[in-house]
Amino acid sequence: MEPAFDNIGSFSPTVRRLWEMMNPCIICPRNCRVNRSSGQIGFCGIADLPVVSSQGPHFGEESVLVGQGGSGTIFFAGCNLGCVFCQNYDISHFRKGQPITINELAEFMLDLQSYGCSNINFVTPTHVAPAIAAGIEAARKNGLILPTVYNSGGYDLVETLRLLDGLIDIYMPDMKFSDSASAKEYANAADYPEINFAAVKEMHRQVGDLKIENGLAKRGLLVRHLVLPDRLAGSFRVLDFLAEQISTNTAINVMDQYRPCFKADSHPKINRRPTPDEVEEVRQYALTKGLNVIS
């Protein structure tokens, strides 16, 4: 296999800076400071080559992303969060997938465009942001015109996001927790709320509110919030933040898909699905705040 990034000089200063930030790695809030280009791995478990578990048209995303051709998803293995309820734990925690080069990543994007997909959707991108940035640059030079979607867990560093400005069209972060105790217990990230709120502010600064043309999202911020049992996600504070510090036009998907997975059975409070009433109270609160609730 060719080196991950043997022609660094041909890429923009922004991409080169992102690559430098992996050695030692300060790409995400974990600040592991390992040298990933030498094969060292930190919390995410991934060196400098991205590992892809699957790629192809996906029809299970929000309707504004799917269209007729599906969202062109690229699922990356590894993650910088440690969610005990992860539904994709084989990918995120066990890192199931194959390493690919930057050229191969760019080819994936162009293939998805040729399939007729509506966008290029990078799933769990945070820890491989340098490779994604390089791949987008390479793909655009070869004809990529689809919107790019940064589909993250929301544990993103503002400094890294700033370097993605102009490369990402649609930011789709999770807002998992507004309570640090829950974030620590369920995702091993006590600082998640403050990191997440700052990240969402930067994402919105770059792309603004979600813009939809002919039923498809073209640019902007689309937030996902997964309702947990017993209000453990701190949903109301998340919604207050969006309405008061981002925009009342913020598009948000209040999600009812939580189910106990992975190690959730070891945590009694989340070892059940939220009730319909628990989900509906969050949806109704979002509407009372004037937010743009979508599905």
mmCIF file of C-alpha atoms in Angstrom:
data_model
loop_
_atom_site.group_PDB
_atom_site.id
_atom_site.type_symbol
_atom_site.label_atom_id
_atom_site.label_comp_id
_atom_site.label_asym_id
_atom_site.label_seq_id
_atom_site.Cartn_x
_atom_site.Cartn_y
_atom_site.Cartn_z
ATOM 1 C CA MET A 1 0.000 0.000 0.000
ATOM 2 C CA GLU A 2 1.212 3.500 -0.825
ATOM 3 C CA PRO A 3 2.082 5.822 2.060
ATOM 4 C CA ALA A 4 -0.812 7.733 3.556
ATOM 5 C CA PHE A 5 0.554 11.141 2.695
ATOM 6 C CA ASP A 6 3.768 10.941 0.703
ATOM 7 C CA ASN A 7 3.118 14.116 -1.326
ATOM 8 C CA ILE A 8 2.316 16.590 1.446
ATOM 9 C CA GLY A 9 3.752 19.476 -0.541
ATOM 10 C CA SER A 10 1.003 19.240 -3.153
ATOM 11 C CA PHE A 11 -1.735 20.016 -0.643
ATOM 12 C CA SER A 12 -2.841 23.343 0.803
ATOM 13 C CA PRO A 13 -1.232 24.874 3.908
ATOM 14 C CA THR A 14 -4.449 24.068 5.765
ATOM 15 C CA VAL A 15 -4.182 20.349 5.037
ATOM 16 C CA ARG A 16 -0.484 20.361 5.851
ATOM 17 C CA ARG A 17 -1.237 22.002 9.198
ATOM 18 C CA LEU A 18 -3.893 19.410 9.990
ATOM 19 C CA TRP A 19 -1.409 16.642 9.222
ATOM 20 C CA GLU A 20 1.187 18.244 11.476
ATOM 21 C CA MET A 21 -1.380 18.271 14.285
ATOM 22 C CA MET A 22 -1.320 14.462 14.318
ATOM 23 C CA ASN A 23 2.371 14.359 15.179
ATOM 24 C CA PRO A 24 2.082 14.656 18.165
ATOM 25 C CA CYS A 25 -1.672 14.349 17.950
ATOM 26 C CA ILE A 26 -3.694 17.325 19.150
ATOM 27 C CA ILE A 27 -6.494 16.877 16.609
ATOM 28 C CA CYS A 28 -9.217 16.344 19.198
ATOM 29 C CA PRO A 29 -9.860 17.231 22.847
ATOM 30 C CA ARG A 30 -8.197 14.002 24.030
ATOM 31 C CA ASN A 31 -4.809 15.627 23.336
ATOM 32 C CA CYS A 32 -3.133 12.190 23.249
ATOM 33 C CA ARG A 33 0.105 13.620 21.798
ATOM 34 C CA VAL A 34 1.100 10.359 20.100
ATOM 35 C CA ASN A 35 2.973 10.365 16.784
ATOM 36 C CA ARG A 36 0.393 8.798 14.507
ATOM 37 C CA SER A 37 2.545 8.891 11.374
ATOM 38 C CA SER A 38 4.974 6.600 13.199
ATOM 39 C CA GLY A 39 2.172 4.119 13.862
ATOM 40 C CA GLN A 40 1.415 5.212 17.422
ATOM 41 C CA ILE A 41 -2.232 5.261 18.422
ATOM 42 C CA GLY A 42 -4.102 7.153 21.106
ATOM 43 C CA PHE A 43 -7.661 6.966 22.412
ATOM 44 C CA CYS A 44 -9.231 6.610 18.956
ATOM 45 C CA GLY A 45 -7.052 3.614 18.081
ATOM 46 C CA ILE A 46 -6.241 4.828 14.563
ATOM 47 C CA ALA A 47 -2.838 5.814 13.150
ATOM 48 C CA ASP A 48 -2.542 8.265 10.249
ATOM 49 C CA LEU A 49 -4.222 6.029 7.661
ATOM 50 C CA PRO A 50 -8.000 6.214 7.971
ATOM 51 C CA VAL A 51 -9.770 2.881 8.448
ATOM 52 C CA VAL A 52 -13.074 2.528 6.588
ATOM 53 C CA SER A 53 -15.653 -0.046 7.590
ATOM 54 C CA SER A 54 -18.046 0.587 4.686
ATOM 55 C CA GLN A 55 -19.028 3.086 2.042
ATOM 56 C CA GLY A 56 -22.058 3.438 -0.201
ATOM 57 C CA PRO A 57 -25.493 5.039 -0.624
ATOM 58 C CA HIS A 58 -27.406 5.142 2.661
ATOM 59 C CA PHE A 59 -31.154 5.699 2.897
ATOM 60 C CA GLY A 60 -31.548 5.766 6.674
ATOM 61 C CA GLU A 61 -30.366 9.316 7.259
ATOM 62 C CA GLU A 62 -32.543 12.424 7.613
ATOM 63 C CA SER A 63 -34.782 12.950 4.582
ATOM 64 C CA VAL A 64 -33.021 16.218 3.681
ATOM 65 C CA LEU A 65 -29.803 14.238 3.209
ATOM 66 C CA VAL A 66 -31.174 11.196 1.407
ATOM 67 C CA GLY A 67 -33.078 12.349 -1.670
ATOM 68 C CA GLN A 68 -33.493 9.777 -4.435
ATOM 69 C CA GLY A 69 -29.874 8.650 -4.576
ATOM 70 C CA GLY A 70 -29.192 8.264 -0.876
ATOM 71 C CA SER A 71 -26.563 9.892 1.284
ATOM 72 C CA GLY A 72 -23.077 8.841 0.187
ATOM 73 C CA THR A 73 -21.774 7.564 3.494
ATOM 74 C CA ILE A 74 -18.204 6.671 4.392
ATOM 75 C CA PHE A 75 -18.065 4.998 7.817
ATOM 76 C CA PHE A 76 -14.743 5.450 9.610
ATOM 77 C CA ALA A 77 -13.560 2.990 12.251
ATOM 78 C CA GLY A 78 -12.398 4.250 15.623
ATOM 79 C CA CYS A 79 -13.811 7.088 17.694
ATOM 80 C CA ASN A 80 -12.655 9.696 20.186
ATOM 81 C CA LEU A 81 -15.624 8.991 22.467
ATOM 82 C CA GLY A 82 -16.158 5.982 24.706
ATOM 83 C CA CYS A 83 -19.942 5.691 24.702
ATOM 84 C CA VAL A 84 -21.007 2.638 26.676
ATOM 85 C CA PHE A 85 -24.257 2.496 24.677
ATOM 86 C CA CYS A 86 -22.674 2.708 21.215
ATOM 87 C CA GLN A 87 -24.822 1.041 18.561
ATOM 88 C CA ASN A 88 -21.841 0.788 16.180
ATOM 89 C CA TYR A 89 -19.397 -0.554 18.758
ATOM 90 C CA ASP A 90 -17.873 -3.064 16.331
ATOM 91 C CA ILE A 91 -16.758 -0.129 14.200
ATOM 92 C CA SER A 92 -16.111 2.547 16.812
ATOM 93 C CA HIS A 93 -14.657 0.492 19.649
ATOM 94 C CA PHE A 94 -13.380 -2.638 17.901
ATOM 95 C CA ARG A 95 -12.265 -0.684 14.790
ATOM 96 C CA LYS A 96 -13.584 -3.106 12.212
ATOM 97 C CA GLY A 97 -12.524 -2.015 8.731
ATOM 98 C CA GLN A 98 -9.715 -1.648 6.222
ATOM 99 C CA PRO A 99 -7.016 1.047 6.089
ATOM 100 C CA ILE A 100 -7.099 3.181 2.962
ATOM 101 C CA THR A 101 -4.900 5.851 1.414
ATOM 102 C CA ILE A 102 -5.820 9.450 0.688
ATOM 103 C CA ASN A 103 -6.134 8.659 -3.020
ATOM 104 C CA GLU A 104 -8.488 5.783 -2.263
ATOM 105 C CA LEU A 105 -10.571 8.021 -0.022
ATOM 106 C CA ALA A 106 -10.867 10.585 -2.827
ATOM 107 C CA GLU A 107 -11.877 7.795 -5.222
ATOM 108 C CA PHE A 108 -14.609 6.686 -2.795
ATOM 109 C CA MET A 109 -16.056 10.202 -2.896
ATOM 110 C CA LEU A 110 -16.016 10.346 -6.678
ATOM 111 C CA ASP A 111 -17.567 6.876 -6.898
ATOM 112 C CA LEU A 112 -20.397 7.921 -4.569
ATOM 113 C CA GLN A 113 -20.990 10.982 -6.729
ATOM 114 C CA SER A 114 -21.131 8.802 -9.841
ATOM 115 C CA TYR A 115 -23.695 6.538 -8.117
ATOM 116 C CA GLY A 116 -26.022 9.549 -7.878
ATOM 117 C CA CYS A 117 -25.722 10.163 -4.145
ATOM 118 C CA SER A 118 -26.958 13.471 -2.748
ATOM 119 C CA ASN A 119 -23.847 14.267 -0.698
ATOM 120 C CA ILE A 120 -20.653 12.836 0.756
ATOM 121 C CA ASN A 121 -21.311 11.922 4.376
ATOM 122 C CA PHE A 122 -18.286 11.336 6.621
ATOM 123 C CA VAL A 123 -19.484 9.276 9.591
ATOM 124 C CA THR A 124 -17.341 9.564 12.753
ATOM 125 C CA PRO A 125 -14.802 11.884 11.128
ATOM 126 C CA THR A 126 -13.237 13.719 14.078
ATOM 127 C CA HIS A 127 -10.131 11.604 14.597
ATOM 128 C CA VAL A 128 -9.385 11.384 10.841
ATOM 129 C CA ALA A 129 -10.060 15.021 9.947
ATOM 130 C CA PRO A 130 -6.608 15.462 8.317
ATOM 131 C CA ALA A 131 -7.201 12.573 5.924
ATOM 132 C CA ILE A 132 -10.713 13.787 5.147
ATOM 133 C CA ALA A 133 -9.458 17.295 4.368
ATOM 134 C CA ALA A 134 -6.783 15.917 2.053
ATOM 135 C CA GLY A 135 -9.284 13.584 0.416
ATOM 136 C CA ILE A 136 -11.758 16.393 -0.230
ATOM 137 C CA GLU A 137 -9.054 18.551 -1.806
ATOM 138 C CA ALA A 138 -7.949 15.708 -4.053
ATOM 139 C CA ALA A 139 -11.522 14.783 -4.996
ATOM 140 C CA ARG A 140 -12.499 18.359 -5.807
ATOM 141 C CA LYS A 141 -9.543 18.660 -8.145
ATOM 142 C CA ASN A 142 -10.976 15.669 -9.974
ATOM 143 C CA GLY A 143 -14.570 16.842 -10.215
ATOM 144 C CA LEU A 144 -16.258 16.428 -6.838
ATOM 145 C CA ILE A 145 -19.128 18.918 -6.567
ATOM 146 C CA LEU A 146 -21.445 17.301 -3.998
ATOM 147 C CA PRO A 147 -21.949 18.879 -0.568
ATOM 148 C CA THR A 148 -19.767 17.368 2.154
ATOM 149 C CA VAL A 149 -21.277 16.335 5.487
ATOM 150 C CA TYR A 150 -19.279 16.202 8.741
ATOM 151 C CA ASN A 151 -21.319 13.673 10.747
ATOM 152 C CA SER A 152 -19.606 13.720 14.128
ATOM 153 C CA GLY A 153 -20.158 12.760 17.741
ATOM 154 C CA GLY A 154 -19.746 16.422 18.577
ATOM 155 C CA TYR A 155 -16.531 16.054 20.582
ATOM 156 C CA ASP A 156 -14.601 18.315 18.240
ATOM 157 C CA LEU A 157 -11.837 20.816 18.863
ATOM 158 C CA VAL A 158 -12.501 24.361 17.664
ATOM 159 C CA GLU A 159 -8.927 24.725 16.392
ATOM 160 C CA THR A 160 -9.376 21.699 14.147
ATOM 161 C CA LEU A 161 -12.775 22.830 12.911
ATOM 162 C CA ARG A 162 -11.374 26.203 11.895
ATOM 163 C CA LEU A 163 -8.990 24.431 9.545
ATOM 164 C CA LEU A 164 -11.939 22.635 7.918
ATOM 165 C CA ASP A 165 -13.608 25.945 7.024
ATOM 166 C CA GLY A 166 -14.418 25.854 3.297
ATOM 167 C CA LEU A 167 -14.041 22.077 3.055
ATOM 168 C CA ILE A 168 -17.246 21.137 4.895
ATOM 169 C CA ASP A 169 -20.666 22.244 3.644
ATOM 170 C CA ILE A 170 -22.951 20.634 6.204
ATOM 171 C CA TYR A 171 -22.035 20.076 9.838
ATOM 172 C CA MET A 172 -24.129 17.386 11.524
ATOM 173 C CA PRO A 173 -22.892 17.015 15.100
ATOM 174 C CA ASP A 174 -24.434 15.077 17.922
ATOM 175 C CA MET A 175 -25.218 17.033 21.046
ATOM 176 C CA LYS A 176 -25.149 14.062 23.389
ATOM 177 C CA PHE A 177 -24.947 15.575 26.860
ATOM 178 C CA SER A 178 -25.246 18.903 28.631
ATOM 179 C CA ASP A 179 -24.309 17.340 31.974
ATOM 180 C CA SER A 180 -20.665 16.542 32.684
ATOM 181 C CA ALA A 181 -21.472 13.725 35.128
ATOM 182 C CA SER A 182 -23.481 11.873 32.483
ATOM 183 C CA ALA A 183 -20.809 12.574 29.867
ATOM 184 C CA LYS A 184 -18.132 11.148 32.143
ATOM 185 C CA GLU A 185 -20.080 8.036 33.096
ATOM 186 C CA TYR A 186 -21.467 7.184 29.674
ATOM 187 C CA ALA A 187 -18.827 8.529 27.231
ATOM 188 C CA ASN A 188 -15.619 8.883 29.270
ATOM 189 C CA ALA A 189 -15.611 12.605 28.454
ATOM 190 C CA ALA A 190 -16.435 14.815 31.446
ATOM 191 C CA ASP A 191 -15.643 17.955 29.436
ATOM 192 C CA TYR A 192 -18.029 16.995 26.618
ATOM 193 C CA PRO A 193 -20.624 19.727 27.274
ATOM 194 C CA GLU A 194 -18.205 22.651 27.134
ATOM 195 C CA ILE A 195 -16.279 21.190 24.189
ATOM 196 C CA ASN A 196 -19.488 20.387 22.331
ATOM 197 C CA PHE A 197 -21.093 23.791 22.846
ATOM 198 C CA ALA A 198 -17.953 25.569 21.617
ATOM 199 C CA ALA A 199 -17.710 23.250 18.609
ATOM 200 C CA VAL A 200 -21.325 23.829 17.588
ATOM 201 C CA LYS A 201 -20.780 27.591 17.792
ATOM 202 C CA GLU A 202 -17.819 27.299 15.412
ATOM 203 C CA MET A 203 -19.716 25.020 13.048
ATOM 204 C CA HIS A 204 -22.578 27.506 12.855
ATOM 205 C CA ARG A 205 -20.155 30.396 12.361
ATOM 206 C CA GLN A 206 -18.819 28.638 9.267
ATOM 207 C CA VAL A 207 -22.001 27.437 7.574
ATOM 208 C CA GLY A 208 -24.978 29.149 9.238
ATOM 209 C CA ASP A 209 -28.499 27.733 9.439
ATOM 210 C CA LEU A 210 -29.429 24.752 7.290
ATOM 211 C CA LYS A 211 -30.280 25.699 3.709
ATOM 212 C CA ILE A 212 -32.524 23.336 1.741
ATOM 213 C CA GLU A 213 -33.102 23.400 -2.021
ATOM 214 C CA ASN A 214 -35.607 21.109 -3.717
ATOM 215 C CA GLY A 215 -35.879 19.067 -0.539
ATOM 216 C CA LEU A 216 -32.134 18.526 -0.100
ATOM 217 C CA ALA A 217 -29.736 20.110 2.381
ATOM 218 C CA LYS A 218 -26.993 22.058 0.632
ATOM 219 C CA ARG A 219 -25.226 23.892 3.445
ATOM 220 C CA GLY A 220 -25.566 24.657 7.125
ATOM 221 C CA LEU A 221 -25.879 23.154 10.598
ATOM 222 C CA LEU A 222 -28.057 20.137 11.400
ATOM 223 C CA VAL A 223 -27.940 18.975 15.018
ATOM 224 C CA ARG A 224 -28.791 15.504 16.246
ATOM 225 C CA HIS A 225 -29.903 14.950 19.831
ATOM 226 C CA LEU A 226 -30.535 11.432 21.136
ATOM 227 C CA VAL A 227 -33.052 11.330 23.984
ATOM 228 C CA LEU A 228 -31.852 9.189 26.892
ATOM 229 C CA PRO A 229 -33.971 7.735 29.696
ATOM 230 C CA ASP A 230 -34.590 9.784 32.860
ATOM 231 C CA ARG A 231 -33.468 13.039 31.198
ATOM 232 C CA LEU A 232 -29.846 11.903 31.501
ATOM 233 C CA ALA A 233 -28.819 13.701 28.302
ATOM 234 C CA GLY A 234 -29.820 17.086 29.753
ATOM 235 C CA SER A 235 -31.980 17.718 26.707
ATOM 236 C CA PHE A 236 -33.599 20.967 27.843
ATOM 237 C CA ARG A 237 -30.248 22.690 28.397
ATOM 238 C CA VAL A 238 -29.120 21.578 24.908
ATOM 239 C CA LEU A 239 -32.242 23.100 23.385
ATOM 240 C CA ASP A 240 -31.890 26.286 25.419
ATOM 241 C CA PHE A 241 -28.328 26.654 24.169
ATOM 242 C CA LEU A 242 -29.331 26.231 20.532
ATOM 243 C CA ALA A 243 -32.228 28.676 20.713
ATOM 244 C CA GLU A 244 -30.429 31.304 22.779
ATOM 245 C CA GLN A 245 -26.803 31.094 21.598
ATOM 246 C CA ILE A 246 -26.982 29.655 18.062
ATOM 247 C CA SER A 247 -30.249 30.392 16.243
ATOM 248 C CA THR A 248 -33.948 29.723 16.635
ATOM 249 C CA ASN A 249 -33.753 28.525 13.027
ATOM 250 C CA THR A 250 -31.365 25.726 14.020
ATOM 251 C CA ALA A 251 -32.381 22.432 12.421
ATOM 252 C CA ILE A 252 -32.501 19.650 14.989
ATOM 253 C CA ASN A 253 -33.453 16.006 14.848
ATOM 254 C CA VAL A 254 -34.791 14.894 18.236
ATOM 255 C CA MET A 255 -34.023 11.199 18.014
ATOM 256 C CA ASP A 256 -35.923 8.356 19.677
ATOM 257 C CA GLN A 257 -33.591 5.600 18.500
ATOM 258 C CA TYR A 258 -31.827 4.962 21.805
ATOM 259 C CA ARG A 259 -31.759 1.362 22.878
ATOM 260 C CA PRO A 260 -29.432 -0.413 25.321
ATOM 261 C CA CYS A 261 -26.413 -1.686 23.382
ATOM 262 C CA PHE A 262 -22.811 -2.674 24.020
ATOM 263 C CA LYS A 263 -22.211 -2.148 27.763
ATOM 264 C CA ALA A 264 -25.423 -0.319 28.620
ATOM 265 C CA ASP A 265 -26.650 -3.262 30.661
ATOM 266 C CA SER A 266 -23.927 -2.440 33.210
ATOM 267 C CA HIS A 267 -25.510 0.975 33.790
ATOM 268 C CA PRO A 268 -28.982 0.528 35.266
ATOM 269 C CA LYS A 269 -30.237 4.039 34.502
ATOM 270 C CA ILE A 270 -29.765 3.603 30.749
ATOM 271 C CA ASN A 271 -30.626 -0.075 30.522
ATOM 272 C CA ARG A 272 -33.999 0.675 28.937
ATOM 273 C CA ARG A 273 -35.418 2.643 26.043
ATOM 274 C CA PRO A 274 -36.869 6.089 26.720
ATOM 275 C CA THR A 275 -40.634 6.128 26.932
ATOM 276 C CA PRO A 276 -42.707 7.856 24.219
ATOM 277 C CA ASP A 277 -43.567 10.541 26.770
ATOM 278 C CA GLU A 278 -39.879 11.178 27.498
ATOM 279 C CA VAL A 279 -39.180 11.666 23.816
ATOM 280 C CA GLU A 280 -42.265 13.772 23.191
ATOM 281 C CA GLU A 281 -41.510 16.203 26.007
ATOM 282 C CA VAL A 282 -38.160 16.969 24.367
ATOM 283 C CA ARG A 283 -39.744 17.432 20.945
ATOM 284 C CA GLN A 284 -42.396 19.725 22.370
ATOM 285 C CA TYR A 285 -39.834 21.769 24.262
ATOM 286 C CA ALA A 286 -37.808 22.195 21.064
ATOM 287 C CA LEU A 287 -40.918 23.479 19.325
ATOM 288 C CA THR A 288 -41.696 25.919 22.121
ATOM 289 C CA LYS A 289 -38.151 27.278 21.752
ATOM 290 C CA GLY A 290 -38.884 27.921 18.076
ATOM 291 C CA LEU A 291 -36.317 25.444 16.753
ATOM 292 C CA ASN A 292 -36.620 23.805 13.333
ATOM 293 C CA VAL A 293 -37.466 20.223 14.317
ATOM 294 C CA ILE A 294 -36.908 17.782 11.462
ATOM 295 C CA SER A 295 -36.726 14.021 11.057
#
